[in-house]
PDB file of C-alpha atoms in Angstrom:
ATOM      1  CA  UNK O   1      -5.325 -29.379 365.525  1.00  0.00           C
ATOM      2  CA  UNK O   2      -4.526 -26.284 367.395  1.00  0.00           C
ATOM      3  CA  UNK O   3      -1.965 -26.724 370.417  1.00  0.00           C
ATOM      4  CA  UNK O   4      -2.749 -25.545 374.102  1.00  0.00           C
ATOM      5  CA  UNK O   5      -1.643 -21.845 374.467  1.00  0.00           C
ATOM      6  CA  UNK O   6      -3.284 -20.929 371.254  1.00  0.00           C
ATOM      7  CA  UNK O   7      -6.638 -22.423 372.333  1.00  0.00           C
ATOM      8  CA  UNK O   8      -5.626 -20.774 375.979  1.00  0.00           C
ATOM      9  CA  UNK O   9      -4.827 -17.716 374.502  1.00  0.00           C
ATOM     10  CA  UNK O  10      -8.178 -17.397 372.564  1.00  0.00           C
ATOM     11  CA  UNK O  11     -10.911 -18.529 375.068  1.00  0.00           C
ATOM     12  CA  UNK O  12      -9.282 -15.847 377.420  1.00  0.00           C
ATOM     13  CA  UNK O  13     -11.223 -13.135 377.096  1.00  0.00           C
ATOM     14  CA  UNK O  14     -14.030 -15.251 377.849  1.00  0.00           C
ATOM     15  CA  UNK O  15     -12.875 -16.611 381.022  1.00  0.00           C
ATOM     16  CA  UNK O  16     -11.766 -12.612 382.014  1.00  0.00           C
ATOM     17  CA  UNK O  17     -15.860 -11.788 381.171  1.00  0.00           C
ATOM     18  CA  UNK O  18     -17.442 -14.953 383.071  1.00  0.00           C
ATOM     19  CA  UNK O  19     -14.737 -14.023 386.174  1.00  0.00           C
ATOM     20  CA  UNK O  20     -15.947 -10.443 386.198  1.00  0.00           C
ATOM     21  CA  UNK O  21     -19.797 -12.158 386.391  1.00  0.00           C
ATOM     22  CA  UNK O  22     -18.827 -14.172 388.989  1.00  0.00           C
ATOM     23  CA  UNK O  23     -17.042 -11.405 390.898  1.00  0.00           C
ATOM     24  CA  UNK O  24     -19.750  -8.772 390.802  1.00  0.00           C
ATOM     25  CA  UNK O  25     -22.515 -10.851 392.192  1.00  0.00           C
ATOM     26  CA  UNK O  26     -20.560 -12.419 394.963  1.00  0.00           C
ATOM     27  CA  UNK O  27     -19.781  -8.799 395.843  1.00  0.00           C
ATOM     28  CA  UNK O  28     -23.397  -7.518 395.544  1.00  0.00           C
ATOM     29  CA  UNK O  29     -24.096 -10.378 397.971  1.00  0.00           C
ATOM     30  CA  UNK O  30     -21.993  -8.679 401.071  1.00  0.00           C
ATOM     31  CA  UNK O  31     -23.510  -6.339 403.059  1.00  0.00           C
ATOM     32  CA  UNK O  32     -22.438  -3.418 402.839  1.00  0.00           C
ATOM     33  CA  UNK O  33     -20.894  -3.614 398.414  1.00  0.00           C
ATOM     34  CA  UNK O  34     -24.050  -5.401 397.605  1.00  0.00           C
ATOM     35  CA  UNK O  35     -26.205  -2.473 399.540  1.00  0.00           C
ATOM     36  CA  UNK O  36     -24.461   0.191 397.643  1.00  0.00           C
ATOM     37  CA  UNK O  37     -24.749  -1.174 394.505  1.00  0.00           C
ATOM     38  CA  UNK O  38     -28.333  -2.259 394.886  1.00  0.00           C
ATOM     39  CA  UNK O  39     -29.081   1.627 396.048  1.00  0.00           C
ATOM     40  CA  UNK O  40     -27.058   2.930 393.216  1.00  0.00           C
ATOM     41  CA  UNK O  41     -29.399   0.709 391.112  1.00  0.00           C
ATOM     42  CA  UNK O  42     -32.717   2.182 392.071  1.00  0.00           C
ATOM     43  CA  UNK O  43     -30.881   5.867 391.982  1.00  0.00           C
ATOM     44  CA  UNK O  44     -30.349   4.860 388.288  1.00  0.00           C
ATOM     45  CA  UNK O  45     -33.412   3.240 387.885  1.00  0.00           C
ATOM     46  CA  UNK O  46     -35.540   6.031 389.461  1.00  0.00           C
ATOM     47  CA  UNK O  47     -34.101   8.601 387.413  1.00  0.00           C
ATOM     48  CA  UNK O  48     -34.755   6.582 384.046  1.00  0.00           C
ATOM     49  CA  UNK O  49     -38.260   6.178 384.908  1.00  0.00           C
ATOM     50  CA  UNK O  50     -38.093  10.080 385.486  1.00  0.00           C
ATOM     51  CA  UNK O  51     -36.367  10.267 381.930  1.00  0.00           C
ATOM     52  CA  UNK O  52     -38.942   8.320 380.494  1.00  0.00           C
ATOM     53  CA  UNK O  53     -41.882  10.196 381.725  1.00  0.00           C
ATOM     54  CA  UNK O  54     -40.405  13.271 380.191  1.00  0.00           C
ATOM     55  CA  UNK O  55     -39.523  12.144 377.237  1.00  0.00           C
ATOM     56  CA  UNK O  56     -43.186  10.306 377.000  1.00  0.00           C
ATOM     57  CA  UNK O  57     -44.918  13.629 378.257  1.00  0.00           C
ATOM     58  CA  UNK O  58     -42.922  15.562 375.772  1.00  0.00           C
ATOM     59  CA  UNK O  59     -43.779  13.802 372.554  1.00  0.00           C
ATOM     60  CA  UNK O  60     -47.539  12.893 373.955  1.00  0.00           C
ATOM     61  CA  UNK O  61     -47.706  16.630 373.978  1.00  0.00           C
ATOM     62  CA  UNK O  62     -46.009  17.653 370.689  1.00  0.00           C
ATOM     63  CA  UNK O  63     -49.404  17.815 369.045  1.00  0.00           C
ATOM     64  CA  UNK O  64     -50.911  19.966 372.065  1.00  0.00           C
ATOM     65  CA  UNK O  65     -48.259  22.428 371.838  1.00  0.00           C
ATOM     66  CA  UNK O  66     -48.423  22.715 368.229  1.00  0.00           C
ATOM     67  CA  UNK O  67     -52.085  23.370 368.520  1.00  0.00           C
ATOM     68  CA  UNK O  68     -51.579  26.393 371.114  1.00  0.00           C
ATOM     69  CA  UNK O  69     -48.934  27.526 369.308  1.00  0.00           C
ATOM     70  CA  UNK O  70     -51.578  27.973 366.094  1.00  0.00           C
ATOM     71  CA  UNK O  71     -54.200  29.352 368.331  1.00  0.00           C
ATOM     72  CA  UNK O  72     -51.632  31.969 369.783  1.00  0.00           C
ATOM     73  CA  UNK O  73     -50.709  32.763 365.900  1.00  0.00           C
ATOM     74  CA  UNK O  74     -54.434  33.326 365.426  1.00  0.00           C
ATOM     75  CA  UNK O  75     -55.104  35.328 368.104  1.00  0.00           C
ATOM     76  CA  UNK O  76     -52.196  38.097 367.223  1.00  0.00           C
ATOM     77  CA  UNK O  77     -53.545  37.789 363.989  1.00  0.00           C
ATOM     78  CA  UNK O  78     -57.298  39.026 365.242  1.00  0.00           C
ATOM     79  CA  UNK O  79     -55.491  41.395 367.210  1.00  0.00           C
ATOM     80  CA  UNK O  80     -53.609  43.022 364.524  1.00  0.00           C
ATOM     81  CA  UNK O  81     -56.942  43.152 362.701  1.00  0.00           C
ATOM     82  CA  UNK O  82     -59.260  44.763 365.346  1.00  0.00           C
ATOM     83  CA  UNK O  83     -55.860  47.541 365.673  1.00  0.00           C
ATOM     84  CA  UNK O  84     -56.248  48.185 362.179  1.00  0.00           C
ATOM     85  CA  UNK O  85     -60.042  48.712 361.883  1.00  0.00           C
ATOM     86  CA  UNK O  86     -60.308  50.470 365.594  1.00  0.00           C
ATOM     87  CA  UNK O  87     -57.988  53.088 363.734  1.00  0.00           C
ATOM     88  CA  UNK O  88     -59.828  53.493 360.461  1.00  0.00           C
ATOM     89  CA  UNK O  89     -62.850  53.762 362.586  1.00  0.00           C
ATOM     90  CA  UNK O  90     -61.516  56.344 364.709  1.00  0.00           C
ATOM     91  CA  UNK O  91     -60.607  58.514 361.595  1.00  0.00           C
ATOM     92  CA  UNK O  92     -63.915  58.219 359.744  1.00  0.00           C
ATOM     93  CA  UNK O  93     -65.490  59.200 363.122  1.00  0.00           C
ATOM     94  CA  UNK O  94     -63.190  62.188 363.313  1.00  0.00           C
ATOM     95  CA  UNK O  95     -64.092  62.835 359.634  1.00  0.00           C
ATOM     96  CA  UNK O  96     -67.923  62.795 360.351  1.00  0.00           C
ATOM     97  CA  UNK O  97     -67.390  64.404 363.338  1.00  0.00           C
ATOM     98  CA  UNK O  98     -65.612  67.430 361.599  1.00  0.00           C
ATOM     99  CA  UNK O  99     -68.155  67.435 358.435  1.00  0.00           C
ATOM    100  CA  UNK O 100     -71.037  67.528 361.012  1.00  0.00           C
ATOM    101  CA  UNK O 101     -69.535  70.609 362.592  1.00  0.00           C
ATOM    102  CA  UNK O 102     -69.389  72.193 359.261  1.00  0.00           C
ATOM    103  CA  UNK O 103     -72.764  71.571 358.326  1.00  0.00           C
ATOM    104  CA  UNK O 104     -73.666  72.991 361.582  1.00  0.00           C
ATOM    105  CA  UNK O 105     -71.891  76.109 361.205  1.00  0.00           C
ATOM    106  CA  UNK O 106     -73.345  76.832 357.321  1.00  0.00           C
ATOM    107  CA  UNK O 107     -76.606  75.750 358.491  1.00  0.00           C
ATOM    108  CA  UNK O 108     -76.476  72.964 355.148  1.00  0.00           C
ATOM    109  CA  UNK O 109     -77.306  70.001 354.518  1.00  0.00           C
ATOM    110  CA  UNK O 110     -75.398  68.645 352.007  1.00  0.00           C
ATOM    111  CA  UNK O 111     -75.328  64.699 350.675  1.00  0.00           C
ATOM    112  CA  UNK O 112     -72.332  62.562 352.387  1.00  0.00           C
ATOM    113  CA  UNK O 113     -70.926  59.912 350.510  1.00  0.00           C
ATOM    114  CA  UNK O 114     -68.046  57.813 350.250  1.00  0.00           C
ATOM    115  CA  UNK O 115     -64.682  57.961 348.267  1.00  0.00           C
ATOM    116  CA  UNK O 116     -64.992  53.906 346.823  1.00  0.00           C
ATOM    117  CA  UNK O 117     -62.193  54.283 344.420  1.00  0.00           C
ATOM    118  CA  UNK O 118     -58.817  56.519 344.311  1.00  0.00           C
ATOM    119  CA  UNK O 119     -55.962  57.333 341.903  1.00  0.00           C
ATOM    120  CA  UNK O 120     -57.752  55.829 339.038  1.00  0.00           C
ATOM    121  CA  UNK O 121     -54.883  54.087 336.437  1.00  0.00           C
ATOM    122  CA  UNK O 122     -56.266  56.101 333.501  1.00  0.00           C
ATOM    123  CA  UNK O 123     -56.547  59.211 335.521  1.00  0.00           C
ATOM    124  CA  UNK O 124     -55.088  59.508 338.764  1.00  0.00           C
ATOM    125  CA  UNK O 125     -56.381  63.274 339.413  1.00  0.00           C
ATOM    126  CA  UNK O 126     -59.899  61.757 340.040  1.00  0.00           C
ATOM    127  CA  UNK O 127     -61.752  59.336 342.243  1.00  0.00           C
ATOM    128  CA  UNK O 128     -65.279  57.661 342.587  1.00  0.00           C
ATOM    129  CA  UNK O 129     -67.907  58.227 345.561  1.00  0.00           C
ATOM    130  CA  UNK O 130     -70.657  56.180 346.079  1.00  0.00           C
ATOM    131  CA  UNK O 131     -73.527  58.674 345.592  1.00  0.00           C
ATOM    132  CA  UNK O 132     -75.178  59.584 342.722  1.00  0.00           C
ATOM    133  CA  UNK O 133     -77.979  60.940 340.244  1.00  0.00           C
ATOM    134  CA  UNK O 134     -80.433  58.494 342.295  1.00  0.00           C
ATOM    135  CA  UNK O 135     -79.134  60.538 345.508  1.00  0.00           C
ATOM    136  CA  UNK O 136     -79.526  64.223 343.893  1.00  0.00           C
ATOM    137  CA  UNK O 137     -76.069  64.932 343.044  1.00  0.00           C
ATOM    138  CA  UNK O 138     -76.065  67.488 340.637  1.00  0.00           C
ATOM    139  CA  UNK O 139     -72.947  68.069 337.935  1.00  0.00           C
ATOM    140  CA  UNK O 140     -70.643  70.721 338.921  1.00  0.00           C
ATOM    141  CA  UNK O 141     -71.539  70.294 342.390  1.00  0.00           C
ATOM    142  CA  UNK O 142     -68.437  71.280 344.915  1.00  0.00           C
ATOM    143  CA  UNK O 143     -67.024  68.286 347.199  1.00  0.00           C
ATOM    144  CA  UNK O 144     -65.638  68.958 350.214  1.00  0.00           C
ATOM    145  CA  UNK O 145     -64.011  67.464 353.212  1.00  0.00           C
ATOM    146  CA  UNK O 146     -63.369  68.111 356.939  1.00  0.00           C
ATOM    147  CA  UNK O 147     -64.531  71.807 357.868  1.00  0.00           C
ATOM    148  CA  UNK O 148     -65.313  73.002 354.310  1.00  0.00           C
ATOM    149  CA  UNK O 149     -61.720  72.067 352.540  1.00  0.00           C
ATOM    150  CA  UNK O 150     -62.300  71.693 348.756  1.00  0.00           C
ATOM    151  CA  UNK O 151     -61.435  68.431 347.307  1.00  0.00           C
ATOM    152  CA  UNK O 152     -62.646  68.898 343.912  1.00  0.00           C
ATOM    153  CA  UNK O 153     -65.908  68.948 341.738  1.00  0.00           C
ATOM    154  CA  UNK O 154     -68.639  66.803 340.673  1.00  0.00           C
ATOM    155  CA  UNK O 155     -67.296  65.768 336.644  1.00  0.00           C
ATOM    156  CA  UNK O 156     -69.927  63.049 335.637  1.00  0.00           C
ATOM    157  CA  UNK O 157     -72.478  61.036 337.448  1.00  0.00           C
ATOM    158  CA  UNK O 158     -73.991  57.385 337.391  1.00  0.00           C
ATOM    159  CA  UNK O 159     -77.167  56.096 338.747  1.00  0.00           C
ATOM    160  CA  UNK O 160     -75.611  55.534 342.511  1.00  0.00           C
ATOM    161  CA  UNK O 161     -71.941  56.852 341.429  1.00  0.00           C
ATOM    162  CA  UNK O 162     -70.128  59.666 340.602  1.00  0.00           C
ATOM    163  CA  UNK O 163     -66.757  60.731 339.409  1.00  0.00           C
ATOM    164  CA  UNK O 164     -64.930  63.729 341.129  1.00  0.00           C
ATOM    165  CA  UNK O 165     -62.447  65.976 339.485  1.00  0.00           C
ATOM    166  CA  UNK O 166     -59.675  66.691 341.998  1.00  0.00           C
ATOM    167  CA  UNK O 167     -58.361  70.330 342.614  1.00  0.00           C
ATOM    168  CA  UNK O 168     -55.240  69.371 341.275  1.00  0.00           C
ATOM    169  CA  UNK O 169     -56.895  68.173 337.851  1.00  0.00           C
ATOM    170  CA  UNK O 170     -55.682  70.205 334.994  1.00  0.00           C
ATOM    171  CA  UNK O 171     -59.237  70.618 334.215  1.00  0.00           C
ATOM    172  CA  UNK O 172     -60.140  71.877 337.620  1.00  0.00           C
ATOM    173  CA  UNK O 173     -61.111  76.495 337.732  1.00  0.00           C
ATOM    174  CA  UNK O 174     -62.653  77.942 340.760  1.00  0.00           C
ATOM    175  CA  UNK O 175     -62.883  81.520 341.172  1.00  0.00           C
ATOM    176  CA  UNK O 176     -60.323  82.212 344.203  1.00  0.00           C
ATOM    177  CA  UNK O 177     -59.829  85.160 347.178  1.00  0.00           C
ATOM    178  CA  UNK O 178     -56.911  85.785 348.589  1.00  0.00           C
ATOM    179  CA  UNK O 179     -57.330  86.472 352.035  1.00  0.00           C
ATOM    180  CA  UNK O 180     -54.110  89.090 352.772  1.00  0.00           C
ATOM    181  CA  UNK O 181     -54.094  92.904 353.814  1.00  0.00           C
ATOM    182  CA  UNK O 182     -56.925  93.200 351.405  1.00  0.00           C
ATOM    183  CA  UNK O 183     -58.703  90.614 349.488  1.00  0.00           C
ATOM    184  CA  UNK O 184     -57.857  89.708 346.383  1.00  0.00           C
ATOM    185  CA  UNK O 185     -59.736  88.261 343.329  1.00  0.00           C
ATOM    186  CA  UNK O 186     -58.282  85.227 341.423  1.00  0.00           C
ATOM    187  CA  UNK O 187     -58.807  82.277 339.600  1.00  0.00           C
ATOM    188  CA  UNK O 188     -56.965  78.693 341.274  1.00  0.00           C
ATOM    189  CA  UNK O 189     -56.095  76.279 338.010  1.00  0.00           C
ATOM    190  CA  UNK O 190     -55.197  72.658 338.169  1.00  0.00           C
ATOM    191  CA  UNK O 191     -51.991  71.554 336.886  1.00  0.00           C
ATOM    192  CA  UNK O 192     -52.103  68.240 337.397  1.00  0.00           C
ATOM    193  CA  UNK O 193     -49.222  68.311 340.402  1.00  0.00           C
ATOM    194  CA  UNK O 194     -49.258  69.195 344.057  1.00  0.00           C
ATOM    195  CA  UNK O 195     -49.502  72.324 343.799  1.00  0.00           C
ATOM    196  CA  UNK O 196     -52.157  74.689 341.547  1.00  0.00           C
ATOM    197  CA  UNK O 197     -51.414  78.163 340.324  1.00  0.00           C
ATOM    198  CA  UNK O 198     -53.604  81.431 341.219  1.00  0.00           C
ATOM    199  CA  UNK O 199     -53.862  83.495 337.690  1.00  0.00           C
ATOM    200  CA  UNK O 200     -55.034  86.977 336.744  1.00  0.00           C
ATOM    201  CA  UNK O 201     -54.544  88.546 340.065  1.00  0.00           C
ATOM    202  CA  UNK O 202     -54.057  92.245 339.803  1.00  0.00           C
ATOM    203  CA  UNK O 203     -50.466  93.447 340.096  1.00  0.00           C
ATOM    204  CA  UNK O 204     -51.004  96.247 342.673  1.00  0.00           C
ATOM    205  CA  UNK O 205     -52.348  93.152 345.086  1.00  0.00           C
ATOM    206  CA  UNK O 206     -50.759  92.823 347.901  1.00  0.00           C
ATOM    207  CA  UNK O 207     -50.702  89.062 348.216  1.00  0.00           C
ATOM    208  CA  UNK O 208     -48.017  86.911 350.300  1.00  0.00           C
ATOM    209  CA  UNK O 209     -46.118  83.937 350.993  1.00  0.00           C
ATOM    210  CA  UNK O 210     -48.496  82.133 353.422  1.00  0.00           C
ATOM    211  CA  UNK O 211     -51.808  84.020 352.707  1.00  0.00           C
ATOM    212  CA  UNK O 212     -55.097  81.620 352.998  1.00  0.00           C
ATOM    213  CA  UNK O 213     -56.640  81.255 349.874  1.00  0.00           C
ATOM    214  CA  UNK O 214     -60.526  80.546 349.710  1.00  0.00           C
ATOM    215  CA  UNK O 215     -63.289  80.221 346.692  1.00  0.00           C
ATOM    216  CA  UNK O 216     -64.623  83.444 346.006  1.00  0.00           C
ATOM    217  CA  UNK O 217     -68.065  82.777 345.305  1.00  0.00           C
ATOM    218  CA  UNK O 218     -68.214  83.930 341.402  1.00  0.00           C
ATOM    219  CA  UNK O 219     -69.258  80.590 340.377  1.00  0.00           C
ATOM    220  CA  UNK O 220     -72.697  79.469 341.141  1.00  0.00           C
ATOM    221  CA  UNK O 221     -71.854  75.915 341.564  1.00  0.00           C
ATOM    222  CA  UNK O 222     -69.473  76.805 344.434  1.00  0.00           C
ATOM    223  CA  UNK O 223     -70.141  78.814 347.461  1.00  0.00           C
ATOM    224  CA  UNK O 224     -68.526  81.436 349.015  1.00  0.00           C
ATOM    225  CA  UNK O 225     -65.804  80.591 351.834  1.00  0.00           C
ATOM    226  CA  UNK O 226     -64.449  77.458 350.736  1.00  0.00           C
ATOM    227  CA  UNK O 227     -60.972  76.707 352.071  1.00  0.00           C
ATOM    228  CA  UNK O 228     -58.393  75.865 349.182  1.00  0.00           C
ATOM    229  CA  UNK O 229     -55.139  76.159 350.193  1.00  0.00           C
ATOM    230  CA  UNK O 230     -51.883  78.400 351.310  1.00  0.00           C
ATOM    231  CA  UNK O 231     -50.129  80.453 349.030  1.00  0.00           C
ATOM    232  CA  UNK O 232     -46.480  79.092 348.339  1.00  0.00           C
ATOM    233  CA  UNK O 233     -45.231  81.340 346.091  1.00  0.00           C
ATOM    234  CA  UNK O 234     -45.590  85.273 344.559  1.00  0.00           C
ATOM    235  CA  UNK O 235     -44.729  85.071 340.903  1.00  0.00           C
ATOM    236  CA  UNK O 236     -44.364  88.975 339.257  1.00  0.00           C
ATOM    237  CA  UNK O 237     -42.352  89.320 335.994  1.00  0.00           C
ATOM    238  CA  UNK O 238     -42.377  92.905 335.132  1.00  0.00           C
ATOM    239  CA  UNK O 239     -43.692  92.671 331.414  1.00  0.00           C
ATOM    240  CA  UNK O 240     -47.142  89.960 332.661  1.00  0.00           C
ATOM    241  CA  UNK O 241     -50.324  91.946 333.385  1.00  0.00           C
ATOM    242  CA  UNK O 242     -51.058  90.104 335.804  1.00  0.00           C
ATOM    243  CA  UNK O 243     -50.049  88.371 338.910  1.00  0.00           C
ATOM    244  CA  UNK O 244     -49.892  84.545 340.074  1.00  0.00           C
ATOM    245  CA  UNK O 245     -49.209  82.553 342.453  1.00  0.00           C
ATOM    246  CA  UNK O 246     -48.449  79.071 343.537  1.00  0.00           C
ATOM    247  CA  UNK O 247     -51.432  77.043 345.864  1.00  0.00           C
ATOM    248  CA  UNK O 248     -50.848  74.493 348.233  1.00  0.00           C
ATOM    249  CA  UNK O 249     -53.988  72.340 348.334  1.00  0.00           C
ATOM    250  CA  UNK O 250     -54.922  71.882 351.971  1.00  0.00           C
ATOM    251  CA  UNK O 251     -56.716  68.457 351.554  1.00  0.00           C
ATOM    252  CA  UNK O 252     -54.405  65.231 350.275  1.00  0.00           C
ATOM    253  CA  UNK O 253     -57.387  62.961 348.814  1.00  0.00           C
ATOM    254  CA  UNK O 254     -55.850  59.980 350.052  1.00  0.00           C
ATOM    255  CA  UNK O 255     -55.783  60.779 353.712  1.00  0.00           C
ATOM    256  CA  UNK O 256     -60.016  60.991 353.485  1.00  0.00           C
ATOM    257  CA  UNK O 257     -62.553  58.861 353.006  1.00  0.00           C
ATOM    258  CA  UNK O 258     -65.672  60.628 353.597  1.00  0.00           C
ATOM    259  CA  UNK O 259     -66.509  63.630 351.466  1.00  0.00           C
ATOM    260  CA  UNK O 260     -69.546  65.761 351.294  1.00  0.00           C
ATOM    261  CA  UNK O 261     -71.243  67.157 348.465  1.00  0.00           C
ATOM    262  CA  UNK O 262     -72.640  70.665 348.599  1.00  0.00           C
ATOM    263  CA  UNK O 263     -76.020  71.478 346.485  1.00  0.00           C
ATOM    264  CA  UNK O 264     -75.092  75.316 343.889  1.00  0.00           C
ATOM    265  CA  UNK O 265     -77.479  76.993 346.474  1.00  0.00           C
ATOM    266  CA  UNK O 266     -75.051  76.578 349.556  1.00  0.00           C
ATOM    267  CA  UNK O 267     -73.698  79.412 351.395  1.00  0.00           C
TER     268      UNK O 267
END
């Protein structure tokens, strides 16, 4: 059996916890204690209730603001996509715009087409427009871009398709003037690169760095006039019988997408 102070000594804390009980709600009961306390209750029950609400309105609305978060996501993504096509647009209306004045100016009509495919894995000197025999295009045929800038020539053609030899294209030749001082005669050679080279041009020409470089109108597929490119580069070695240059082309296939093709009989 356990003796007094132990038993004492154990239910103590108890008694301490039922005194403090006892305490608190006589003192709540006094005037002025018990008012304090009771206003200190509602302050801390007013702003749980205010917690609560928050908390509640914050997970009620978890699934809202997830949803407007999406639709925001969305919408920049539509946005985005309208940019992008507002500027393609804009520079196939530029495009038509400039092949329109050009047909203007020659007084031609011309077919316009479409480039549908570019750098081609098996031969990346060519691409594909969307016109063909069905539309009149004719083999050898020039193709051209912006105000008359040669992008190549008409190498094969489907039923509504054709493939285009670039003016790079090592098996690209058109008859060339060089538009210095005096005009000079030349034929512009693919070499499968950026640049082309100008052959055969007589060695008393006077041809320059920077000189404009146009089709001369010897071949019948290919009118007169044509812009090709700049002249880079003079190239005279002493024991050649000839002159040649480098070309810059002055159309880059992959900044167009409309082309036109011009009929042999243009001018």
């Amino acid at each position: 059996m356990l003796d007094k102070p132990t038993l004492f000594s154990r239910l103590k804390p108890l008694l301490a916890f039922l005194a403090v009980i006892v305490v608190f709600f006589i003192v709540k009961r006094l005037p002025i204690i018990g008012g304090g306390i009771r206003t200190g209750e509602g302050i801390l029950s007013d702003a749980g209730a205010v917690i609560s609400r928050g908390v509640t309105r914050f997970f009620a609305s978890e699934d809202s603001l997830t949803a407007r978060l999406s639709v925001c996501l969305e919408d920049k993504t539509a946005l985005a996509r309208d940019a992008v096509e507002f500027e393609k647009l804009k520079d196939e209306n530029a495009e038509l715009r400039e092949e329109l004045a050009y047909t203007e100016h020659v007084n031609t009509a011309g077919i316009a087409a479409m480039i549908i495919a570019k750098s081609l894995p098996e031969d990346p000197l060519r691409v594909v427009i969307d016109r063909g025999r069905a539309d009149g295009v004719k083999e050898g045929s020039v193709v051209v871009v912006g105000q008359g800038v040669v992008l190549g020539t008409i190498k094969s053609i489907d039923e509504h398709s054709s493939l285009v030899t670039l003016l790079t294209g090592i098996e690209s030749k058109v008859p060339a003037a060089i538009i210095g001082k005096k005009r000079t005669i030349g034929l512009a050679e693919g070499r499968n690169g950026a640049v082309m080279n100008i052959n055969f041009i007589p060695r008393d020409a006077d041809v320059a760095r920077g000189d404009v470089v146009t089709t001369s109108g010897l071949n019948g597929n290919i009118p007169e006039g044509l812009l090709l490119g700049t002249v880079t580069e003079v190239i005279d070695l002493p024991s050649a019988p000839f002159k040649s240059a480098l070309l810059e082309p002055f159309a880059d296939p992959l900044e167009w997408s409309h082309v036109l093709i011009l009929p042999p009989s243009a001018s």
